[in-house]
Tab-separated table of C-alpha atoms in Angstrom:
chain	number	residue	atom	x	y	z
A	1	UNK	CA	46.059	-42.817	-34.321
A	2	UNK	CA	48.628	-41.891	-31.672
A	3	UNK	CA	47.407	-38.439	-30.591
A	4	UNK	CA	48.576	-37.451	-27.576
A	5	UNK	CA	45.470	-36.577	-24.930
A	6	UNK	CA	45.164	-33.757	-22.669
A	7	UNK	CA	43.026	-34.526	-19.439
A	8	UNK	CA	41.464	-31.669	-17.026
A	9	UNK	CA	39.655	-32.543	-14.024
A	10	UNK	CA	37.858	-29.506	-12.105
A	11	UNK	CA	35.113	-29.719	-9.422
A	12	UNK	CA	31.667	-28.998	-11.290
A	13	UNK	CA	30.790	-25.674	-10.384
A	14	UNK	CA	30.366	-21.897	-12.035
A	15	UNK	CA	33.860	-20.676	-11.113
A	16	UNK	CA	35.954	-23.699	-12.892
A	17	UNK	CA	34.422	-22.810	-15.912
A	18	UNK	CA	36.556	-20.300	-16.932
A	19	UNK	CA	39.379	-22.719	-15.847
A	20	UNK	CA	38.597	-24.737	-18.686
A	21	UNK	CA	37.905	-22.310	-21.013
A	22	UNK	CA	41.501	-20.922	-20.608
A	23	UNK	CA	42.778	-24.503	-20.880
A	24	UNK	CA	41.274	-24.941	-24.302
A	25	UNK	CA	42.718	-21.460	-25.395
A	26	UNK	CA	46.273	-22.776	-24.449
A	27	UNK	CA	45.416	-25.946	-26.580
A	28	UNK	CA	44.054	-24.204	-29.616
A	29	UNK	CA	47.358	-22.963	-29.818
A	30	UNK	CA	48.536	-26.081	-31.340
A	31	UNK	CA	46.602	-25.953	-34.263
A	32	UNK	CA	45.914	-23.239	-37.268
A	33	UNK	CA	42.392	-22.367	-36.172
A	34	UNK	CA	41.080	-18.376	-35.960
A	35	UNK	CA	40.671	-16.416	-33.493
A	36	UNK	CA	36.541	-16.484	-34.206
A	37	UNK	CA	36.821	-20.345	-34.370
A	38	UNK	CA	38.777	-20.715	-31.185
A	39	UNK	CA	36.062	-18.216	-29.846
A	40	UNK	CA	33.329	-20.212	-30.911
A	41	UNK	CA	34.894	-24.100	-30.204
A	42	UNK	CA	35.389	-22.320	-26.178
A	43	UNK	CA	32.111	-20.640	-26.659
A	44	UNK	CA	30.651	-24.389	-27.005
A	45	UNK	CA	32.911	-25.597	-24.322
A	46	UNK	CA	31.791	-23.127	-21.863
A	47	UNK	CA	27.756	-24.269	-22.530
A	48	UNK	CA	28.826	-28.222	-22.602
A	49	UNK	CA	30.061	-27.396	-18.896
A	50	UNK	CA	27.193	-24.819	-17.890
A	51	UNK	CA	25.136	-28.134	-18.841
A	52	UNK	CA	26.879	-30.031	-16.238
A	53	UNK	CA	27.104	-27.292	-13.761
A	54	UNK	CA	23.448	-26.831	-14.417
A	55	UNK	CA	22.663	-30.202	-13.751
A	56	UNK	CA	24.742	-30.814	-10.496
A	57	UNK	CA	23.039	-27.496	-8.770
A	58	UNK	CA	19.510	-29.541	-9.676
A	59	UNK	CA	20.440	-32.349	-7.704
A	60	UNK	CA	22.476	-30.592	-5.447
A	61	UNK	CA	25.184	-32.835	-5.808
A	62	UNK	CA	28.305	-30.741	-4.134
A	63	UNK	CA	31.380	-32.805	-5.260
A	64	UNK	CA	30.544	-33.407	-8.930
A	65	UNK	CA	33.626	-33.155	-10.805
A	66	UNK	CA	34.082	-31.926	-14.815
A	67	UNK	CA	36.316	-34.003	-16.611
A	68	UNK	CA	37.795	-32.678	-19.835
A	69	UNK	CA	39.167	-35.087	-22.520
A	70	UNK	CA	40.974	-33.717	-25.423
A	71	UNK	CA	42.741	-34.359	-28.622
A	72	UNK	CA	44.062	-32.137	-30.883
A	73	UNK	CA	46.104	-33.280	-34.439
A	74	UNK	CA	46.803	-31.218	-37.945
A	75	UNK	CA	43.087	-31.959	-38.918
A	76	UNK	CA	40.663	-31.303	-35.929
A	77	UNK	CA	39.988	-30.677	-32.512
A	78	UNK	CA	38.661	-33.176	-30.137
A	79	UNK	CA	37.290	-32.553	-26.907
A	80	UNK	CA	35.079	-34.376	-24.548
A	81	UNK	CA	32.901	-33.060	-21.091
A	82	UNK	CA	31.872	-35.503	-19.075
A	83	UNK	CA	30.369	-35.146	-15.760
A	84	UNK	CA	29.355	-37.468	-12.520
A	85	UNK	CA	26.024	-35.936	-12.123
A	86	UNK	CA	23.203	-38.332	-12.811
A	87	UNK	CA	20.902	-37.891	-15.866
A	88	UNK	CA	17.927	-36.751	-14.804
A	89	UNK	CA	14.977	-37.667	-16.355
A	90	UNK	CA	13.352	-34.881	-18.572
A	91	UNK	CA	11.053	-32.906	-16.562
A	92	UNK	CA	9.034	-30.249	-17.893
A	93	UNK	CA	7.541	-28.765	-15.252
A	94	UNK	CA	10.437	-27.642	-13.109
A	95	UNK	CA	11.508	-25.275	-16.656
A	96	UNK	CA	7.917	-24.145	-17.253
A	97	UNK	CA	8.010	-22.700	-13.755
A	98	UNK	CA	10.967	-20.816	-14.139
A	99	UNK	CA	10.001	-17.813	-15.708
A	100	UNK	CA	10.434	-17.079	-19.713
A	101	UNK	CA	14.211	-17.251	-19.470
A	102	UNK	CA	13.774	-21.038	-18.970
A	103	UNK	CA	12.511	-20.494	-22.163
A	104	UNK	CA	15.677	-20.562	-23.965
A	105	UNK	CA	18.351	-21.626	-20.772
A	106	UNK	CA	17.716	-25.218	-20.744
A	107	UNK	CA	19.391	-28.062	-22.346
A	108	UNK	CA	17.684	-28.159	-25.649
A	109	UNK	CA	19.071	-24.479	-26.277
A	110	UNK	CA	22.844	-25.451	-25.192
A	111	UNK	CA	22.816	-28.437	-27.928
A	112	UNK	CA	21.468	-26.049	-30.742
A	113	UNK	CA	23.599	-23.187	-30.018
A	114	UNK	CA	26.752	-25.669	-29.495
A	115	UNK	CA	25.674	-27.340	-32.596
A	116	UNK	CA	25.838	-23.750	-34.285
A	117	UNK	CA	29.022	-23.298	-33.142
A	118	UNK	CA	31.428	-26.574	-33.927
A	119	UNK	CA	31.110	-28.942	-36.481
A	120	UNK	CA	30.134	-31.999	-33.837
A	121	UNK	CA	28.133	-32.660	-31.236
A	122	UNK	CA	27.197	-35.692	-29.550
A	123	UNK	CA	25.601	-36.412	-26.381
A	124	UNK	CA	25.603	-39.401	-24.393
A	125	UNK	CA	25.738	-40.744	-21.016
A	126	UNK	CA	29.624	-41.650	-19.425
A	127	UNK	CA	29.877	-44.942	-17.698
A	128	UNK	CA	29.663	-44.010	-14.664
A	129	UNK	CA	26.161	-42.306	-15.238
A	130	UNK	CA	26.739	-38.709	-16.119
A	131	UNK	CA	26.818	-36.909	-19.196
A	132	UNK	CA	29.216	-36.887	-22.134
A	133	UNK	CA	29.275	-34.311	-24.743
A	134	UNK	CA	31.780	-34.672	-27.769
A	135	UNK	CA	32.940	-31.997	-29.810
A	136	UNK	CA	34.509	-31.442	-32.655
A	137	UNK	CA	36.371	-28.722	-34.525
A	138	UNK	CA	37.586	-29.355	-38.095
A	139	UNK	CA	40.420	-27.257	-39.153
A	140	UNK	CA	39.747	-25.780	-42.848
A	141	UNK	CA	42.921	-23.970	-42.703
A	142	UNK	CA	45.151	-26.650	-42.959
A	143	UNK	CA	45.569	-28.064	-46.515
B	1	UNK	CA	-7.794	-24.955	-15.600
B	2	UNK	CA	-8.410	-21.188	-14.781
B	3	UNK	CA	-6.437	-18.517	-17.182
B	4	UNK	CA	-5.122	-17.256	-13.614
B	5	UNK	CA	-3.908	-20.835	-12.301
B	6	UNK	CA	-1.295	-21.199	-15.125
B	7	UNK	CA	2.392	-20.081	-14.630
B	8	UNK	CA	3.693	-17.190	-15.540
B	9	UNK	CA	6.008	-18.280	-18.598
B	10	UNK	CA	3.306	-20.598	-19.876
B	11	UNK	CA	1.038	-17.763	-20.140
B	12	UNK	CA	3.376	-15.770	-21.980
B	13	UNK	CA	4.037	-18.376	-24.117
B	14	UNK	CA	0.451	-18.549	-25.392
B	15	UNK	CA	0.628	-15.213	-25.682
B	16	UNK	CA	2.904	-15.393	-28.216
B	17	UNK	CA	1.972	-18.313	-30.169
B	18	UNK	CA	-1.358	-16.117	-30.317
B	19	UNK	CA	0.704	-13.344	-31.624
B	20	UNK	CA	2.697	-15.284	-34.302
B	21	UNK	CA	-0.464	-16.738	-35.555
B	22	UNK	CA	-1.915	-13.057	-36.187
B	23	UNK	CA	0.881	-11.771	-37.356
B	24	UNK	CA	1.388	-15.001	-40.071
B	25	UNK	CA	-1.853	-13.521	-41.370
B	26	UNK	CA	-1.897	-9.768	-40.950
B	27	UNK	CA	2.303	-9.364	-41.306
B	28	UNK	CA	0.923	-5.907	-39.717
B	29	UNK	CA	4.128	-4.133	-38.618
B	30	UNK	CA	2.700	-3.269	-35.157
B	31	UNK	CA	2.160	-6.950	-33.860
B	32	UNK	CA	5.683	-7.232	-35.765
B	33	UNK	CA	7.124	-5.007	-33.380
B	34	UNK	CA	5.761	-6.584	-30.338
B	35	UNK	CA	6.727	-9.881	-31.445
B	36	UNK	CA	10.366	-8.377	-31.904
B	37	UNK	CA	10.292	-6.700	-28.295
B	38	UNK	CA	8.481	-9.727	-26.663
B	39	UNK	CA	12.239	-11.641	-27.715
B	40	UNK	CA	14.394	-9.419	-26.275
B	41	UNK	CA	15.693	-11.346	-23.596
B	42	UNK	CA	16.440	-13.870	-26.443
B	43	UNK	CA	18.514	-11.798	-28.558
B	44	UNK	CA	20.401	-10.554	-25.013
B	45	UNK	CA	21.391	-13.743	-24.112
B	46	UNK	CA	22.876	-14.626	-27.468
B	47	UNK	CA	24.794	-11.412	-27.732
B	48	UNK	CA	26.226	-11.652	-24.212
B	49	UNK	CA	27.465	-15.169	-24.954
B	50	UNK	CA	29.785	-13.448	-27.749
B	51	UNK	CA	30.757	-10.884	-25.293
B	52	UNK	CA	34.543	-10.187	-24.715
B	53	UNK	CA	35.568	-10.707	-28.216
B	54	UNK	CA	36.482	-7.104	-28.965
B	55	UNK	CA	33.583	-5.801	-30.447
B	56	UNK	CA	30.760	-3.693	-28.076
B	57	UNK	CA	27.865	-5.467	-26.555
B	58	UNK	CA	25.606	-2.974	-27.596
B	59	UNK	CA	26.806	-3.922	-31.255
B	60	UNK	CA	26.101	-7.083	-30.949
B	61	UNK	CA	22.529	-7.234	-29.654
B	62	UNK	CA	22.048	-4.304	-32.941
B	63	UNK	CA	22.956	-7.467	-35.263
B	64	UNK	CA	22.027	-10.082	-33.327
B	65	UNK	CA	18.128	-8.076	-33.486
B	66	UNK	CA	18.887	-8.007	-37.411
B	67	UNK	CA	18.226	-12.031	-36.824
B	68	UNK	CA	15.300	-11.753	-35.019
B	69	UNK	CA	13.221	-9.418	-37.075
B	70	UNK	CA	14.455	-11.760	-39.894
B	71	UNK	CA	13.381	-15.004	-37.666
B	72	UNK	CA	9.952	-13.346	-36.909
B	73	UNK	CA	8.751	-12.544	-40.247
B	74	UNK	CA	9.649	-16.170	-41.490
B	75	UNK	CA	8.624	-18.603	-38.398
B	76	UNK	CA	5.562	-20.582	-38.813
B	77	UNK	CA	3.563	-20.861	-35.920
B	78	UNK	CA	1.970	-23.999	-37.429
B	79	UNK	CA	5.272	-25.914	-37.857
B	80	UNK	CA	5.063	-26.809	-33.827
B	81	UNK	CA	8.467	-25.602	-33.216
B	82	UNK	CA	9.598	-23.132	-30.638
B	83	UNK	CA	10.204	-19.773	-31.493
B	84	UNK	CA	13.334	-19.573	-29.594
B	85	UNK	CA	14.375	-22.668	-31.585
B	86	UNK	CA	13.707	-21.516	-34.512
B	87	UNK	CA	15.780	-17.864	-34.403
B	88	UNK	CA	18.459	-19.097	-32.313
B	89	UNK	CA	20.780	-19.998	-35.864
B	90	UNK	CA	19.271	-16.850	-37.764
B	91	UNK	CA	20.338	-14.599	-34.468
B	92	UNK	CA	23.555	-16.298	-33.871
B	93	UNK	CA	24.141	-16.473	-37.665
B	94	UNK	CA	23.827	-12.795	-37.830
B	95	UNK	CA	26.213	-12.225	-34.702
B	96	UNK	CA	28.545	-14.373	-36.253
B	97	UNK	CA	28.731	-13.057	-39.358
B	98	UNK	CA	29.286	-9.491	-37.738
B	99	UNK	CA	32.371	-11.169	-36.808
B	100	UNK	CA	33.843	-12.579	-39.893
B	101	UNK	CA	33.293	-9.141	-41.413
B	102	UNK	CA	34.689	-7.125	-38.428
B	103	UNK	CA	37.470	-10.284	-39.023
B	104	UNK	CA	41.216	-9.745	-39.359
B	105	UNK	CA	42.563	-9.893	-43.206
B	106	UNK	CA	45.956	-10.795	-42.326
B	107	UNK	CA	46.776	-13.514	-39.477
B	108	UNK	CA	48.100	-11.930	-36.747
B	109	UNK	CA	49.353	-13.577	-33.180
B	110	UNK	CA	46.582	-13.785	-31.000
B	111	UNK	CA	48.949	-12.282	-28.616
B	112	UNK	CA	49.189	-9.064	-30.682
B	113	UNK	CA	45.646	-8.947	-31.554
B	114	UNK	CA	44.630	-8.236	-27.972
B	115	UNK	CA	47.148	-6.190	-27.654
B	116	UNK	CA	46.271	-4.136	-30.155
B	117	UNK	CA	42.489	-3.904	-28.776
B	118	UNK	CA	44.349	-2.717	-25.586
B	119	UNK	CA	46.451	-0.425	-27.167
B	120	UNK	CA	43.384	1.399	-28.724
B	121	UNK	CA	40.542	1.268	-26.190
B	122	UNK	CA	43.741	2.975	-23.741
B	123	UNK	CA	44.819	5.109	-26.430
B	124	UNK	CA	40.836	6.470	-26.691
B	125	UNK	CA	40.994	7.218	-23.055
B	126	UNK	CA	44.523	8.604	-22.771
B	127	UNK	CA	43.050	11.105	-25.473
B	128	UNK	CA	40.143	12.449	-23.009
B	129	UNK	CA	41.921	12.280	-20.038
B	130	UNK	CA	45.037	14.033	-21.441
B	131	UNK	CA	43.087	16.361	-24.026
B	132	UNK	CA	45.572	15.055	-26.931
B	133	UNK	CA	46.638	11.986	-28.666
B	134	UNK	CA	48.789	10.183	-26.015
B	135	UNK	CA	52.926	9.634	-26.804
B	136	UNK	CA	54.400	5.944	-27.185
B	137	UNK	CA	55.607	5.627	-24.226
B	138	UNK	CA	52.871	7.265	-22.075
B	139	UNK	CA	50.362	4.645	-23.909
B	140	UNK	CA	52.866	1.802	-23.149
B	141	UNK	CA	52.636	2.776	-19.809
B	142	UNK	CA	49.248	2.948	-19.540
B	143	UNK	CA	48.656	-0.928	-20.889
B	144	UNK	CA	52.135	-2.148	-19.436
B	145	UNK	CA	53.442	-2.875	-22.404
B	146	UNK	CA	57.311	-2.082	-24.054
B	147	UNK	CA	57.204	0.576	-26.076
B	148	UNK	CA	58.367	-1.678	-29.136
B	149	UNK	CA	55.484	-3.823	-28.196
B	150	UNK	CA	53.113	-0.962	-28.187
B	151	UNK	CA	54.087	0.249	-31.698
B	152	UNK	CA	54.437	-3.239	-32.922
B	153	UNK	CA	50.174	-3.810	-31.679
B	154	UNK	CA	49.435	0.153	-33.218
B	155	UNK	CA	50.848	-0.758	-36.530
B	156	UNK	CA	48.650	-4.280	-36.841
B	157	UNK	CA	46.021	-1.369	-37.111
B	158	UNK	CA	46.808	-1.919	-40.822
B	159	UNK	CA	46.685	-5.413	-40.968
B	160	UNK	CA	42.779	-5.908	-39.549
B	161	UNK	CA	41.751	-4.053	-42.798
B	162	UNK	CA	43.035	-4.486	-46.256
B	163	UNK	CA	43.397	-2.310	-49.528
B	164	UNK	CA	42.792	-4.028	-53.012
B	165	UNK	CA	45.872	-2.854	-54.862
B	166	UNK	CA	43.639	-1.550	-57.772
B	167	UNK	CA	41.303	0.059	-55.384
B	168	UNK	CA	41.429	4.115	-57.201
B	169	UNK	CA	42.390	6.767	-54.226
B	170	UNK	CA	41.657	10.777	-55.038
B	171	UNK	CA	44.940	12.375	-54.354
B	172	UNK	CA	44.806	16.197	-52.954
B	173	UNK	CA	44.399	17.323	-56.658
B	174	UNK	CA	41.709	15.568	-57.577
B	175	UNK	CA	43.754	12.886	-59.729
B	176	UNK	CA	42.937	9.327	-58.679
B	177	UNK	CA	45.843	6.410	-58.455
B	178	UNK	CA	46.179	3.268	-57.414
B	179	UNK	CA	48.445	1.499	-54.499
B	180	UNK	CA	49.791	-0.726	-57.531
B	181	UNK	CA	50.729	2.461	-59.584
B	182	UNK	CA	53.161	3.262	-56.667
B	183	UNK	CA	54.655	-0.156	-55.838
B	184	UNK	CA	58.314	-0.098	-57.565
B	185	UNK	CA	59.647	-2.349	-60.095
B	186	UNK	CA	62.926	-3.604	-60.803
B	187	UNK	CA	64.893	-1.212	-62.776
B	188	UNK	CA	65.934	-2.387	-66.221
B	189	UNK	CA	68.960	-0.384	-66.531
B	190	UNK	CA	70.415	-1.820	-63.845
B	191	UNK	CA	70.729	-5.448	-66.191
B	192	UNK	CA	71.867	-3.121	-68.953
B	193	UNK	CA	74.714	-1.991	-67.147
B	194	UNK	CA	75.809	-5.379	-66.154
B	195	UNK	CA	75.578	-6.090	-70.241
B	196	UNK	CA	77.450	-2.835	-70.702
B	197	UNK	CA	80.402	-4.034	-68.157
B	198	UNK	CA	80.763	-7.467	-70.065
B	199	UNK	CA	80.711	-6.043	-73.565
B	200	UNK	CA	83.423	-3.389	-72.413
B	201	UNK	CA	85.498	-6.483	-71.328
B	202	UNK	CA	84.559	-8.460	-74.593
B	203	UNK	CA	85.537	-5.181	-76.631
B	204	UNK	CA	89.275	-5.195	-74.331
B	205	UNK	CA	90.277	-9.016	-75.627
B	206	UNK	CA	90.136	-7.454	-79.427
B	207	UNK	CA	93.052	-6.892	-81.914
B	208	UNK	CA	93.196	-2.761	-82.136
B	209	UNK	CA	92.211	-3.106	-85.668
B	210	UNK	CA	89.053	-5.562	-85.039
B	211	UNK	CA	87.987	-2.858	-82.287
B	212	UNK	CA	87.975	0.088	-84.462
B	213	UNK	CA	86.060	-1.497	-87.192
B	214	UNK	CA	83.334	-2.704	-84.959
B	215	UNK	CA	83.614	1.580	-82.841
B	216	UNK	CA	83.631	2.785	-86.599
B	217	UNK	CA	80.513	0.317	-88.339
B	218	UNK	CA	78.404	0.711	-84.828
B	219	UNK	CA	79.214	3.731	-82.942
B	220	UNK	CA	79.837	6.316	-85.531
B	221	UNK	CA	77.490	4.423	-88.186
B	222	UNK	CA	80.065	4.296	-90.892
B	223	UNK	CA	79.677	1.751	-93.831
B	224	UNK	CA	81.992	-0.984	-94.222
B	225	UNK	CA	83.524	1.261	-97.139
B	226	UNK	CA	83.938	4.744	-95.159
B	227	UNK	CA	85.561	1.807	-92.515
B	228	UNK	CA	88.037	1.198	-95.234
B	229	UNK	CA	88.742	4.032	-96.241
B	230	UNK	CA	89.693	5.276	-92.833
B	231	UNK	CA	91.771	1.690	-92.257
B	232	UNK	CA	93.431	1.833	-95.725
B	233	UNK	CA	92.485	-1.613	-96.055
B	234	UNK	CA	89.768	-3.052	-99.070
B	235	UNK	CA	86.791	-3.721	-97.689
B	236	UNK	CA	85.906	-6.509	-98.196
B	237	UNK	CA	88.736	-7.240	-95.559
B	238	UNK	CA	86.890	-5.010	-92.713
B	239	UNK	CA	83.513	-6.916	-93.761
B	240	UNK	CA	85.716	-10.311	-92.780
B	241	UNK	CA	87.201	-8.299	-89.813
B	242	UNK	CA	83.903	-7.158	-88.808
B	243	UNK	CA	82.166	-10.667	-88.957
B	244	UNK	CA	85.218	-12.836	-87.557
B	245	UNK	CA	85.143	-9.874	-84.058
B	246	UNK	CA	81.463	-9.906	-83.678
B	247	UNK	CA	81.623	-13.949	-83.437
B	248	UNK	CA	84.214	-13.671	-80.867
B	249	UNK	CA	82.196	-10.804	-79.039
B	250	UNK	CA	79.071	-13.352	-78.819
B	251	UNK	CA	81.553	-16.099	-77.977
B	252	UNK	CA	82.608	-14.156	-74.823
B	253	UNK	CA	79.489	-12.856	-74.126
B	254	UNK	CA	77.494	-16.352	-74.066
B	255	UNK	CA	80.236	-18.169	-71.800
């Protein structure tokens, strides 16, 4: 398959976020999705990065970078978020101490709700030791 | 372990799996309640995820609660899953569905559709700042827009909500139609004046005498032997007349 790809690199952190976001807007333009499913596919976008940004603040690691991978063709969507910041290992504690809205903001929450929201997810760890999350949008419009 | 020593969330956690497991039993309404305000902060955070799509916050956290009072009368406490877990889909289900119903019926550029939310939320407060409904151009103004643009994102007004064409509609006097009873159709007369216009030329290539047998027999409804009379001829000549015109006629006519 000869699809072209789109690559965005942005330094890991809150305000580059909505950099991204926009950039997926611009390429959901290319293909016949609605305005609720570009919505939701950015919606998923934005937690795959707070993941990342989440991540590099616990580690304070100040030049992490977001790297955005896409592909788009008639069918589907393709985009993947990987990151520099070391996988932690799972820690409990540091979330249980956090107050109740730890509760819900943590990792496990961002995979569910992403999960609600495209038809894809995986999650697994780049090369160079960060995370990669892949998601996919089918388009149902186009016959 | 004291009760005091443990975090805060952890407490509150307990709490609430204490709850859930009284209210699996009871289903009183009161512990439902609590249960339903204890989650809150759940249904808050969903709802301001799906923020700045058009629709009102306040909306969405009204639906998005829909799911939770759903999610809290069918979680099982005994099924070791988190609540949180377990309502996210049924709250975000609900919030998304709130969408697809509030959705467009007609595609419309993206461009336009945010246009249009701009058009009204400025149009609303062009109407209390100015005490009346605001002109074109003033509202173009007001969201920097040209004034064909403006009309072009009022008039998609129509296209976020559709009307079945046999849904009935009370006119003033009480007597109820339908959009299809007052969508045209093509005039039929108009193809039988086009026949008329090629008949009249068909009738012009006749012999005189062919033409006034046929005006005489199907005009003036004569029989073939008033025709002959009239002609001076027998008639059993205007009934070969008649037939040998008529053949040419629908020779002409079916070129």
């Amino acid at each position: 398959m000869t699809t072209p790809i789109i690559e965005l690199r942005v330094p890991c952190s809150p305000e580059y976020v909505s950099v991204v976001r926009l950039a997926v807007l611009g390429l959901c333009g290319r293909i016949p999705l609605s305005y609720d499913e570009v919505e939701d596919l950015r919606l998923a976008v934005g937690e795959a990065c707070a993941s990342s940004v989440y991540r590099a603040s616990q580690v304070d690691s100040n030049n992490a970078h977001i790297q955005v991978v896409g592909a788009v063709d008639s069918a589907r969507i393709v985009l993947e978020i990987r990151d520099d910041v070391p996988l932690a290992p799972e820690t409990e504690s540091t979330e249980e101490d956090s107050g109740l809205e730890a509760d819900f903001d943590n990792q496990q929450f961002r995979v569910s709700l992403m999960q609600l929201l495209v038809d894809s997810v995986e999650i697994g760890e780049a090369e160079g030791g960060g995370q990669i999350v892949r998601l996919v949008k089918n388009c149902e419009l186009n016959g | 372990m004291s009760e005091s020593g443990k975090p805060a969330a952890s407490r509150v956690r307990e709490h609430s799996e204490y709850l859930f497991k009284q209210f699996a039993q009871t289903k009183d309404p009161e512990l439902r309640a609590e249960l339903v305000n204890a989650h809150q902060n759940l249904v808050h955070y969903l709802a301001a995820k799906f923020a700045n799509r058009g629709e009102p916050l306040e909306d969405l956290i009204s639906v998005g609660n829909i799911g939770l009072v759903n999610a809290v009368d069918r979680f099982d406490p005994n099924r070791g899953i988190k609540f949180s877990t377990f309502a996210t889909p049924t709250i975000v289900g609900e919030i998304r569905r709130y969408f697809r119903d509030k959705a467009w019926s007609l595609k419309v550029p993206r461009r336009l559709q945010e246009l249009n939310q701009t058009a009204s939320r400025a149009s609303a407060r062009l109407l209390q700042k100015l005490g009346r409904a605001p002109t074109i151009a003033e509202l173009a103004q007001e969201i920097q827009a040209s004034e064909e643009d403006t009309l072009a994102a009022l008039e998609l007004a129509n296209a976020y909500e559709t009307v079945s064409i046999d849904a009935p509609q009370s006119g003033a006097d009480g007597s109820s139609t339908t959009p299809g009873d007052t969508i045209g159709s093509e005039d039929e007369s108009l193809g039988k004046l086009e026949a008329y216009d090629d008949l009249t030329r068909a009738l012009e290539s006749l012999g005189d005498r062919e033409r006034s047998i046929l005006y005489y027999r199907f005009f003036n409804d004569m029989s073939q032997t008033e025709v002959a009379k009239r002609l001076n001829i027998s008639q059993m000549h205007v009934s070969r007349l008649q037939s040998k015109a008529l053949k040419r006629l629908k020779q002409l006519l079916t070129k």
